[in-house]
Amino acid sequence: MSAHGVNSQEDNQDTGKSSAWSAFSSKFSDFKQKTKNKHMELSNYARTKGSEFAVYANQQSRSIMQKIKKDEQPAQQEKERYVFGVPLEYVMEYSGHEYGIPLIVYDCINELTDAIDEVGLYRIPGSTHQVEILKDKYDFLEAVDLKGENPNTVATLLKLFLRNCKYKLVIFKNNP
């Protein structure tokens, strides 16, 4: 075969590759343009309907959360509490201490004696989340170790117990 024939064959192959690439490139460009158009269409739709959807989603999530809370309430009410919000006689019966005071009072005061120099003790509130955890542990007679707890959290727990006592602890003659 002559040199001219080889070049002609290579030119045909290059032309074939070139036309295949050209066809692919054209189809890809079309696809890319359609994708951009669809993206713009969806973006415009989201912009117009997005706020409506956000309001709807917010309403639905509130509704679901209310249902969950309603479902949880009976389960929590079924458990009997033994410390918070019950008469002191019951507290002493179920969680009394050998010194004749509720165990929670003994534990809190015992822990707070080491923190007597803490700035703002009884004034600065402790972690609400941690107080709730400790409250539930005492309420359901679980073992509680206050060692290492933040003194403000322990003081807040003690104040919560005293505040939730069923009856007044201190009665003044002139105060009904």
Backbone as JSON Lines, residues from 0, in Angstrom:
{"i":0,"aa":"M","n":[0.83,-1.16,0.0],"ca":[0.0,0.0,0.0],"c":[0.88,1.23,0.0]}
{"i":1,"aa":"S","n":[0.41,2.22,-0.65],"ca":[1.21,3.44,-0.74],"c":[1.03,4.25,0.52]}
{"i":2,"aa":"A","n":[1.92,5.19,0.68],"ca":[1.86,6.08,1.83],"c":[0.58,6.88,1.8]}
{"i":3,"aa":"H","n":[0.14,7.17,0.6],"ca":[-1.09,7.94,0.46],"c":[-2.28,7.14,0.96]}
{"i":4,"aa":"G","n":[-2.32,5.85,0.75],"ca":[-3.41,4.98,1.19],"c":[-3.46,4.89,2.71]}
{"i":5,"aa":"V","n":[-2.31,4.84,3.39],"ca":[-2.26,4.77,4.85],"c":[-2.79,6.06,5.43]}
{"i":6,"aa":"N","n":[-2.33,7.19,4.86],"ca":[-2.8,8.48,5.34],"c":[-4.3,8.61,5.15]}
{"i":7,"aa":"S","n":[-4.8,8.11,4.04],"ca":[-6.22,8.18,3.76],"c":[-7.01,7.38,4.79]}
{"i":8,"aa":"Q","n":[-6.48,6.22,5.16],"ca":[-7.14,5.38,6.15],"c":[-7.13,6.07,7.51]}
{"i":9,"aa":"E","n":[-6.0,6.67,7.86],"ca":[-5.9,7.38,9.14],"c":[-6.85,8.58,9.15]}
{"i":10,"aa":"D","n":[-6.95,9.27,8.02],"ca":[-7.86,10.41,7.94],"c":[-9.29,9.96,8.14]}
{"i":11,"aa":"N","n":[-9.64,8.81,7.55],"ca":[-11.0,8.29,7.72],"c":[-11.27,7.94,9.19]}
{"i":12,"aa":"Q","n":[-10.26,7.34,9.86],"ca":[-10.43,6.99,11.27],"c":[-10.57,8.26,12.11]}
{"i":13,"aa":"D","n":[-9.72,9.26,11.82],"ca":[-9.79,10.51,12.56],"c":[-11.13,11.19,12.32]}
{"i":14,"aa":"T","n":[-11.59,11.15,11.09],"ca":[-12.87,11.76,10.76],"c":[-13.99,11.02,11.48]}
{"i":15,"aa":"G","n":[-13.9,9.7,11.55],"ca":[-14.9,8.9,12.27],"c":[-14.91,9.23,13.75]}
{"i":16,"aa":"K","n":[-13.7,9.33,14.32],"ca":[-13.6,9.68,15.73],"c":[-14.13,11.08,15.96]}
{"i":17,"aa":"S","n":[-13.78,11.95,15.05],"ca":[-14.18,13.34,15.17],"c":[-15.7,13.48,15.08]}
{"i":18,"aa":"S","n":[-16.31,12.75,14.16],"ca":[-17.77,12.85,14.02],"c":[-18.46,12.19,15.22]}
{"i":19,"aa":"A","n":[-17.9,11.12,15.76],"ca":[-18.48,10.47,16.95],"c":[-18.37,11.43,18.14]}
{"i":20,"aa":"W","n":[-17.2,12.03,18.25],"ca":[-17.01,12.99,19.35],"c":[-17.94,14.18,19.19]}
{"i":21,"aa":"S","n":[-18.1,14.62,17.98],"ca":[-18.96,15.75,17.7],"c":[-20.41,15.41,18.05]}
{"i":22,"aa":"A","n":[-20.84,14.21,17.71],"ca":[-22.21,13.78,18.02],"c":[-22.4,13.68,19.54]}
{"i":23,"aa":"F","n":[-21.41,13.09,20.21],"ca":[-21.48,12.96,21.67],"c":[-21.51,14.34,22.32]}
{"i":24,"aa":"S","n":[-20.64,15.21,21.87],"ca":[-20.55,16.56,22.41],"c":[-21.87,17.3,22.23]}
{"i":25,"aa":"S","n":[-22.47,17.12,21.07],"ca":[-23.74,17.77,20.78],"c":[-24.84,17.25,21.7]}
{"i":26,"aa":"K","n":[-24.9,15.92,21.86],"ca":[-25.92,15.33,22.73],"c":[-25.68,15.75,24.18]}
{"i":27,"aa":"F","n":[-24.41,15.78,24.58],"ca":[-24.09,16.18,25.95],"c":[-24.49,17.63,26.19]}
{"i":28,"aa":"S","n":[-24.24,18.49,25.21],"ca":[-24.62,19.9,25.34],"c":[-26.13,20.04,25.46]}
{"i":29,"aa":"D","n":[-26.86,19.25,24.64],"ca":[-28.33,19.27,24.74],"c":[-28.79,18.82,26.13]}
{"i":30,"aa":"F","n":[-28.19,17.73,26.6],"ca":[-28.54,17.21,27.92],"c":[-28.23,18.24,29.01]}
{"i":31,"aa":"K","n":[-27.07,18.87,28.89],"ca":[-26.66,19.87,29.86],"c":[-27.64,21.04,29.87]}
{"i":32,"aa":"Q","n":[-28.07,21.47,28.69],"ca":[-29.01,22.58,28.58],"c":[-30.37,22.2,29.17]}
{"i":33,"aa":"K","n":[-30.83,20.97,28.88],"ca":[-32.11,20.51,29.44],"c":[-32.02,20.44,30.97]}
{"i":34,"aa":"T","n":[-30.88,19.99,31.47],"ca":[-30.69,19.92,32.92],"c":[-30.73,21.31,33.55]}
{"i":35,"aa":"K","n":[-30.05,22.26,32.91],"ca":[-30.07,23.64,33.41],"c":[-31.49,24.19,33.41]}
{"i":36,"aa":"N","n":[-32.23,23.93,32.32],"ca":[-33.61,24.4,32.23],"c":[-34.48,23.8,33.34]}
{"i":37,"aa":"K","n":[-34.32,22.51,33.56],"ca":[-35.1,21.82,34.59],"c":[-34.73,22.37,35.97]}
{"i":38,"aa":"H","n":[-33.43,22.6,36.17],"ca":[-32.97,23.15,37.44],"c":[-33.6,24.53,37.68]}
{"i":39,"aa":"M","n":[-33.61,25.36,36.66],"ca":[-34.22,26.69,36.78],"c":[-35.71,26.57,37.07]}
{"i":40,"aa":"E","n":[-36.36,25.65,36.38],"ca":[-37.8,25.45,36.59],"c":[-38.08,25.03,38.03]}
{"i":41,"aa":"L","n":[-37.29,24.07,38.54],"ca":[-37.47,23.6,39.91],"c":[-37.12,24.69,40.92]}
{"i":42,"aa":"S","n":[-36.1,25.45,40.63],"ca":[-35.71,26.55,41.53],"c":[-36.82,27.58,41.62]}
{"i":43,"aa":"N","n":[-37.4,27.93,40.48],"ca":[-38.5,28.89,40.48],"c":[-39.7,28.33,41.23]}
{"i":44,"aa":"Y","n":[-39.99,27.07,41.03],"ca":[-41.11,26.43,41.73],"c":[-40.86,26.42,43.24]}
{"i":45,"aa":"A","n":[-39.64,26.06,43.62],"ca":[-39.29,26.02,45.04],"c":[-39.38,27.41,45.65]}
{"i":46,"aa":"R","n":[-38.95,28.41,44.9],"ca":[-39.01,29.78,45.4],"c":[-40.46,30.2,45.65]}
{"i":47,"aa":"T","n":[-41.36,29.84,44.74],"ca":[-42.75,30.25,44.9],"c":[-43.49,29.37,45.89]}
{"i":48,"aa":"K","n":[-43.22,28.1,45.89],"ca":[-43.94,27.18,46.77],"c":[-43.19,26.86,48.06]}
{"i":49,"aa":"G","n":[-41.94,27.27,48.15],"ca":[-41.11,26.93,49.3],"c":[-41.67,27.44,50.61]}
{"i":50,"aa":"S","n":[-42.13,28.68,50.63],"ca":[-42.66,29.23,51.88],"c":[-43.93,28.51,52.28]}
{"i":51,"aa":"E","n":[-44.76,28.16,51.29],"ca":[-45.97,27.4,51.6],"c":[-45.6,26.03,52.18]}
{"i":52,"aa":"F","n":[-44.61,25.41,51.59],"ca":[-44.18,24.1,52.08],"c":[-43.58,24.21,53.48]}
{"i":53,"aa":"A","n":[-42.82,25.27,53.73],"ca":[-42.21,25.45,55.05],"c":[-43.28,25.6,56.12]}
{"i":54,"aa":"V","n":[-44.32,26.37,55.83],"ca":[-45.42,26.54,56.79],"c":[-46.11,25.2,57.02]}
{"i":55,"aa":"Y","n":[-46.37,24.47,55.95],"ca":[-47.03,23.17,56.06],"c":[-46.16,22.19,56.87]}
{"i":56,"aa":"A","n":[-44.88,22.15,56.57],"ca":[-43.97,21.24,57.27],"c":[-43.89,21.6,58.75]}
{"i":57,"aa":"N","n":[-43.87,22.88,59.06],"ca":[-43.82,23.33,60.44],"c":[-45.08,22.9,61.19]}
{"i":58,"aa":"Q","n":[-46.24,23.06,60.56],"ca":[-47.5,22.64,61.18],"c":[-47.52,21.13,61.42]}
{"i":59,"aa":"Q","n":[-47.05,20.39,60.43],"ca":[-47.02,18.94,60.57],"c":[-46.09,18.5,61.69]}
{"i":60,"aa":"S","n":[-44.92,19.12,61.78],"ca":[-43.98,18.72,62.83],"c":[-44.52,19.07,64.21]}
{"i":61,"aa":"R","n":[-45.2,20.21,64.34],"ca":[-45.83,20.54,65.63],"c":[-46.9,19.53,65.99]}
{"i":62,"aa":"S","n":[-47.69,19.15,65.01],"ca":[-48.74,18.17,65.24],"c":[-48.16,16.84,65.7]}
{"i":63,"aa":"I","n":[-47.11,16.41,65.05],"ca":[-46.46,15.15,65.41],"c":[-45.88,15.24,66.82]}
{"i":64,"aa":"M","n":[-45.22,16.36,67.14],"ca":[-44.63,16.52,68.47],"c":[-45.71,16.51,69.55]}
{"i":65,"aa":"Q","n":[-46.86,17.12,69.29],"ca":[-47.94,17.11,70.26],"c":[-48.46,15.7,70.47]}
{"i":66,"aa":"K","n":[-48.56,14.93,69.39],"ca":[-49.0,13.54,69.52],"c":[-48.0,12.73,70.33]}
{"i":67,"aa":"I","n":[-46.72,12.96,70.09],"ca":[-45.69,12.24,70.84],"c":[-45.77,12.59,72.32]}
{"i":68,"aa":"K","n":[-45.93,13.88,72.63],"ca":[-46.03,14.3,74.03],"c":[-47.25,13.68,74.69]}
{"i":69,"aa":"K","n":[-48.38,13.64,73.98],"ca":[-49.59,13.03,74.54],"c":[-49.37,11.54,74.79]}
{"i":70,"aa":"D","n":[-48.66,10.88,73.88],"ca":[-48.4,9.45,74.05],"c":[-47.46,9.2,75.22]}
{"i":71,"aa":"E","n":[-46.53,10.11,75.46],"ca":[-45.56,9.94,76.55],"c":[-46.17,10.24,77.91]}
{"i":72,"aa":"Q","n":[-47.12,11.15,77.99],"ca":[-47.67,11.58,79.27],"c":[-48.28,10.44,80.07]}
{"i":73,"aa":"P","n":[-49.12,9.59,79.49],"ca":[-49.67,8.51,80.3],"c":[-48.59,7.59,80.85]}
{"i":74,"aa":"A","n":[-47.55,7.34,80.07],"ca":[-46.48,6.47,80.53],"c":[-45.77,7.09,81.72]}
{"i":75,"aa":"Q","n":[-45.56,8.4,81.7],"ca":[-44.92,9.07,82.82],"c":[-45.84,9.12,84.02]}
{"i":76,"aa":"Q","n":[-47.13,9.29,83.8],"ca":[-48.06,9.36,84.91],"c":[-48.26,8.01,85.57]}
{"i":77,"aa":"E","n":[-48.05,6.93,84.83],"ca":[-48.2,5.59,85.4],"c":[-47.16,5.33,86.47]}
{"i":78,"aa":"K","n":[-45.97,5.89,86.29],"ca":[-44.91,5.71,87.28],"c":[-45.25,6.54,88.51]}
{"i":79,"aa":"E","n":[-45.14,5.92,89.66],"ca":[-45.42,6.64,90.9],"c":[-44.15,7.35,91.36]}
{"i":80,"aa":"R","n":[-44.33,8.58,91.73],"ca":[-43.2,9.37,92.22],"c":[-43.14,9.23,93.74]}
{"i":81,"aa":"Y","n":[-41.9,9.25,94.26],"ca":[-41.72,9.02,95.68],"c":[-41.06,10.18,96.42]}
{"i":82,"aa":"V","n":[-40.64,11.22,95.72],"ca":[-39.9,12.29,96.39],"c":[-40.49,13.67,96.11]}
{"i":83,"aa":"F","n":[-40.6,14.05,94.86],"ca":[-41.02,15.41,94.52],"c":[-42.54,15.51,94.45]}
{"i":84,"aa":"G","n":[-43.08,16.52,95.15],"ca":[-44.51,16.8,95.07],"c":[-45.38,15.85,95.86]}
{"i":85,"aa":"V","n":[-44.82,15.09,96.76],"ca":[-45.61,14.18,97.59],"c":[-45.43,14.59,99.05]}
{"i":86,"aa":"P","n":[-46.38,14.22,99.93],"ca":[-46.24,14.59,101.35],"c":[-44.95,14.02,101.95]}
{"i":87,"aa":"L","n":[-44.4,14.75,102.92],"ca":[-43.14,14.35,103.54],"c":[-43.22,12.97,104.2]}
{"i":88,"aa":"E","n":[-44.4,12.59,104.67],"ca":[-44.55,11.26,105.28],"c":[-44.18,10.17,104.27]}
{"i":89,"aa":"Y","n":[-44.63,10.34,103.04],"ca":[-44.32,9.36,101.99],"c":[-42.85,9.4,101.61]}
{"i":90,"aa":"V","n":[-42.31,10.61,101.55],"ca":[-40.89,10.75,101.22],"c":[-40.06,10.0,102.25]}
{"i":91,"aa":"M","n":[-40.4,10.2,103.52],"ca":[-39.65,9.54,104.59],"c":[-39.85,8.03,104.57]}
{"i":92,"aa":"E","n":[-41.04,7.61,104.21],"ca":[-41.33,6.17,104.16],"c":[-40.5,5.48,103.08]}
{"i":93,"aa":"Y","n":[-40.39,6.11,101.93],"ca":[-39.71,5.47,100.8],"c":[-38.24,5.85,100.65]}
{"i":94,"aa":"S","n":[-37.9,7.07,101.04],"ca":[-36.51,7.47,100.84],"c":[-35.98,8.25,102.03]}
{"i":95,"aa":"G","n":[-36.41,7.87,103.21],"ca":[-35.94,8.55,104.41],"c":[-34.5,8.16,104.72]}
{"i":96,"aa":"H","n":[-33.85,8.99,105.49],"ca":[-32.47,8.75,105.87],"c":[-32.44,8.45,107.36]}
{"i":97,"aa":"E","n":[-31.39,7.83,107.82],"ca":[-31.29,7.45,109.23],"c":[-31.32,8.64,110.17]}
{"i":98,"aa":"Y","n":[-31.03,9.85,109.68],"ca":[-31.04,11.03,110.54],"c":[-32.42,11.68,110.61]}
{"i":99,"aa":"G","n":[-33.42,11.07,110.04],"ca":[-34.78,11.58,110.11],"c":[-35.08,12.7,109.13]}
{"i":100,"aa":"I","n":[-34.3,12.8,108.08],"ca":[-34.57,13.78,107.02],"c":[-34.6,13.04,105.69]}
{"i":101,"aa":"P","n":[-35.26,13.61,104.7],"ca":[-35.28,12.95,103.39],"c":[-33.87,12.76,102.84]}
{"i":102,"aa":"L","n":[-33.66,11.65,102.17],"ca":[-32.35,11.31,101.63],"c":[-31.83,12.4,100.69]}
{"i":103,"aa":"I","n":[-32.71,12.97,99.88],"ca":[-32.29,14.01,98.94],"c":[-31.73,15.22,99.68]}
{"i":104,"aa":"V","n":[-32.36,15.59,100.8],"ca":[-31.88,16.73,101.59],"c":[-30.51,16.4,102.17]}
{"i":105,"aa":"Y","n":[-30.38,15.2,102.72],"ca":[-29.1,14.79,103.3],"c":[-27.99,14.79,102.24]}
{"i":106,"aa":"D","n":[-28.27,14.17,101.09],"ca":[-27.27,14.09,100.02],"c":[-26.85,15.48,99.53]}
{"i":107,"aa":"C","n":[-27.83,16.35,99.31],"ca":[-27.53,17.68,98.79],"c":[-26.71,18.49,99.8]}
{"i":108,"aa":"I","n":[-27.14,18.5,101.05],"ca":[-26.42,19.27,102.06],"c":[-25.03,18.7,102.27]}
{"i":109,"aa":"N","n":[-24.91,17.38,102.29],"ca":[-23.61,16.74,102.44],"c":[-22.66,17.15,101.31]}
{"i":110,"aa":"E","n":[-23.17,17.21,100.09],"ca":[-22.34,17.59,98.95],"c":[-22.04,19.09,98.96]}
{"i":111,"aa":"L","n":[-22.99,19.89,99.4],"ca":[-22.81,21.35,99.37],"c":[-21.9,21.86,100.48]}
{"i":112,"aa":"T","n":[-21.67,21.08,101.53],"ca":[-20.75,21.54,102.58],"c":[-19.34,21.7,102.04]}
{"i":113,"aa":"D","n":[-18.99,20.91,101.05],"ca":[-17.66,21.04,100.44],"c":[-17.58,22.25,99.5]}
{"i":114,"aa":"A","n":[-18.74,22.78,99.11],"ca":[-18.76,23.89,98.14],"c":[-19.26,25.17,98.78]}
{"i":115,"aa":"I","n":[-19.11,25.28,100.08],"ca":[-19.66,26.44,100.79],"c":[-19.06,27.76,100.31]}
{"i":116,"aa":"D","n":[-17.83,27.72,99.8],"ca":[-17.18,28.94,99.32],"c":[-17.5,29.25,97.85]}
{"i":117,"aa":"E","n":[-18.33,28.44,97.23],"ca":[-18.7,28.64,95.83],"c":[-19.43,29.98,95.67]}
{"i":118,"aa":"V","n":[-18.97,30.79,94.74],"ca":[-19.59,32.09,94.5],"c":[-20.98,31.89,93.9]}
{"i":119,"aa":"G","n":[-21.98,32.53,94.49],"ca":[-23.33,32.48,93.95],"c":[-24.09,31.21,94.28]}
{"i":120,"aa":"L","n":[-23.6,30.41,95.22],"ca":[-24.29,29.18,95.6],"c":[-25.7,29.52,96.06]}
{"i":121,"aa":"Y","n":[-26.67,28.79,95.62],"ca":[-28.11,29.0,95.86],"c":[-28.66,30.18,95.07]}
{"i":122,"aa":"R","n":[-27.82,30.97,94.45],"ca":[-28.29,32.11,93.66],"c":[-28.17,31.82,92.17]}
{"i":123,"aa":"I","n":[-27.05,31.26,91.76],"ca":[-26.82,30.94,90.35],"c":[-27.44,29.57,90.06]}
{"i":124,"aa":"P","n":[-28.34,29.5,89.09],"ca":[-29.0,28.21,88.82],"c":[-28.05,27.2,88.17]}
{"i":125,"aa":"G","n":[-28.32,25.94,88.45],"ca":[-27.54,24.87,87.82],"c":[-28.15,24.48,86.49]}
{"i":126,"aa":"S","n":[-27.58,23.48,85.88],"ca":[-28.04,22.98,84.59],"c":[-29.45,22.4,84.72]}
{"i":127,"aa":"T","n":[-30.4,22.97,84.0],"ca":[-31.78,22.5,84.05],"c":[-31.88,21.04,83.64]}
{"i":128,"aa":"H","n":[-31.15,20.69,82.6],"ca":[-31.18,19.3,82.1],"c":[-30.66,18.34,83.17]}
{"i":129,"aa":"Q","n":[-29.55,18.69,83.79],"ca":[-28.96,17.81,84.8],"c":[-29.85,17.74,86.04]}
{"i":130,"aa":"V","n":[-30.48,18.85,86.41],"ca":[-31.4,18.85,87.55],"c":[-32.56,17.9,87.28]}
{"i":131,"aa":"E","n":[-33.1,17.93,86.06],"ca":[-34.21,17.03,85.7],"c":[-33.78,15.56,85.78]}
{"i":132,"aa":"I","n":[-32.58,15.27,85.33],"ca":[-32.08,13.9,85.39],"c":[-31.97,13.45,86.84]}
{"i":133,"aa":"L","n":[-31.38,14.28,87.69],"ca":[-31.22,13.93,89.1],"c":[-32.58,13.84,89.79]}
{"i":134,"aa":"K","n":[-33.48,14.75,89.47],"ca":[-34.84,14.73,90.04],"c":[-35.53,13.41,89.73]}
{"i":135,"aa":"D","n":[-35.46,12.99,88.47],"ca":[-36.09,11.72,88.09],"c":[-35.45,10.54,88.8]}
{"i":136,"aa":"K","n":[-34.15,10.57,88.97],"ca":[-33.48,9.47,89.68],"c":[-33.97,9.38,91.12]}
{"i":137,"aa":"Y","n":[-34.03,10.51,91.81],"ca":[-34.54,10.5,93.18],"c":[-36.01,10.1,93.21]}
{"i":138,"aa":"D","n":[-36.78,10.65,92.28],"ca":[-38.22,10.4,92.26],"c":[-38.56,8.93,92.06]}
{"i":139,"aa":"F","n":[-37.75,8.22,91.3],"ca":[-38.04,6.82,91.02],"c":[-37.12,5.89,91.79]}
{"i":140,"aa":"L","n":[-36.54,6.44,92.87],"ca":[-35.73,5.67,93.83],"c":[-34.53,4.97,93.21]}
{"i":141,"aa":"E","n":[-33.91,5.63,92.25],"ca":[-32.67,5.09,91.67],"c":[-31.49,5.56,92.51]}
{"i":142,"aa":"A","n":[-30.39,4.85,92.42],"ca":[-29.18,5.25,93.15],"c":[-28.64,6.55,92.55]}
{"i":143,"aa":"V","n":[-28.31,7.5,93.42],"ca":[-27.81,8.79,92.96],"c":[-26.5,9.09,93.67]}
{"i":144,"aa":"D","n":[-25.51,9.5,92.89],"ca":[-24.23,9.92,93.44],"c":[-23.99,11.36,93.01]}
{"i":145,"aa":"L","n":[-24.0,12.26,93.96],"ca":[-23.84,13.68,93.65],"c":[-22.38,14.11,93.61]}
{"i":146,"aa":"K","n":[-21.47,13.2,93.89],"ca":[-20.04,13.54,93.83],"c":[-19.69,13.96,92.41]}
{"i":147,"aa":"G","n":[-19.01,15.08,92.3],"ca":[-18.59,15.55,90.99],"c":[-19.64,16.4,90.28]}
{"i":148,"aa":"E","n":[-20.84,16.49,90.85],"ca":[-21.87,17.34,90.23],"c":[-21.53,18.81,90.5]}
{"i":149,"aa":"N","n":[-21.94,19.67,89.61],"ca":[-21.76,21.1,89.78],"c":[-22.52,21.53,91.03]}
{"i":150,"aa":"P","n":[-21.89,22.26,91.96],"ca":[-22.57,22.68,93.19],"c":[-23.84,23.49,92.92]}
{"i":151,"aa":"N","n":[-23.85,24.29,91.87],"ca":[-25.06,25.06,91.55],"c":[-26.2,24.14,91.13]}
{"i":152,"aa":"T","n":[-25.88,23.05,90.47],"ca":[-26.9,22.07,90.08],"c":[-27.47,21.4,91.33]}
{"i":153,"aa":"V","n":[-26.6,21.03,92.26],"ca":[-27.05,20.39,93.51],"c":[-27.91,21.35,94.31]}
{"i":154,"aa":"A","n":[-27.5,22.62,94.41],"ca":[-28.28,23.62,95.14],"c":[-29.63,23.83,94.48]}
{"i":155,"aa":"T","n":[-29.67,23.85,93.17],"ca":[-30.93,24.01,92.44],"c":[-31.84,22.81,92.69]}
{"i":156,"aa":"L","n":[-31.27,21.62,92.74],"ca":[-32.05,20.41,93.03],"c":[-32.66,20.5,94.43]}
{"i":157,"aa":"L","n":[-31.89,20.92,95.41],"ca":[-32.39,21.06,96.78],"c":[-33.51,22.1,96.84]}
{"i":158,"aa":"K","n":[-33.31,23.24,96.19],"ca":[-34.34,24.28,96.17],"c":[-35.61,23.77,95.5]}
{"i":159,"aa":"L","n":[-35.46,23.0,94.44],"ca":[-36.62,22.44,93.74],"c":[-37.39,21.5,94.66]}
{"i":160,"aa":"F","n":[-36.68,20.67,95.4],"ca":[-37.34,19.76,96.34],"c":[-38.12,20.55,97.39]}
{"i":161,"aa":"L","n":[-37.48,21.54,97.99],"ca":[-38.14,22.33,99.03],"c":[-39.33,23.1,98.48]}
{"i":162,"aa":"R","n":[-39.2,23.6,97.26],"ca":[-40.29,24.34,96.62],"c":[-41.48,23.43,96.3]}
{"i":163,"aa":"N","n":[-41.2,22.17,95.98],"ca":[-42.26,21.24,95.57],"c":[-42.85,20.44,96.72]}
{"i":164,"aa":"C","n":[-42.44,20.74,97.94],"ca":[-43.03,20.02,99.07],"c":[-44.53,20.27,99.1]}
{"i":165,"aa":"K","n":[-45.27,19.22,99.39],"ca":[-46.73,19.29,99.36],"c":[-47.28,20.28,100.4]}
{"i":166,"aa":"Y","n":[-46.63,20.34,101.54],"ca":[-47.08,21.23,102.61],"c":[-45.98,22.21,102.96]}
{"i":167,"aa":"K","n":[-46.35,23.3,103.6],"ca":[-45.37,24.3,104.01],"c":[-44.45,23.68,105.06]}
{"i":168,"aa":"L","n":[-43.17,23.95,104.94],"ca":[-42.21,23.43,105.91],"c":[-42.06,24.36,107.1]}
{"i":169,"aa":"V","n":[-42.16,25.65,106.84],"ca":[-42.03,26.65,107.89],"c":[-43.33,27.44,107.93]}
{"i":170,"aa":"I","n":[-43.92,27.49,109.1],"ca":[-45.19,28.21,109.24],"c":[-44.97,29.36,110.22]}
{"i":171,"aa":"F","n":[-45.25,30.55,109.77],"ca":[-45.16,31.73,110.63],"c":[-46.53,31.98,111.24]}
{"i":172,"aa":"K","n":[-46.52,32.43,112.46],"ca":[-47.77,32.65,113.18],"c":[-48.67,33.65,112.46]}
{"i":173,"aa":"N","n":[-48.09,34.7,111.88],"ca":[-48.87,35.75,111.22],"c":[-49.06,35.51,109.73]}
{"i":174,"aa":"N","n":[-48.51,34.45,109.21],"ca":[-48.6,34.16,107.78],"c":[-49.53,32.97,107.57]}
{"i":175,"aa":"P","n":[-50.66,33.16,106.92],"ca":[-51.62,32.04,106.76],"c":[-51.11,30.95,105.86]}
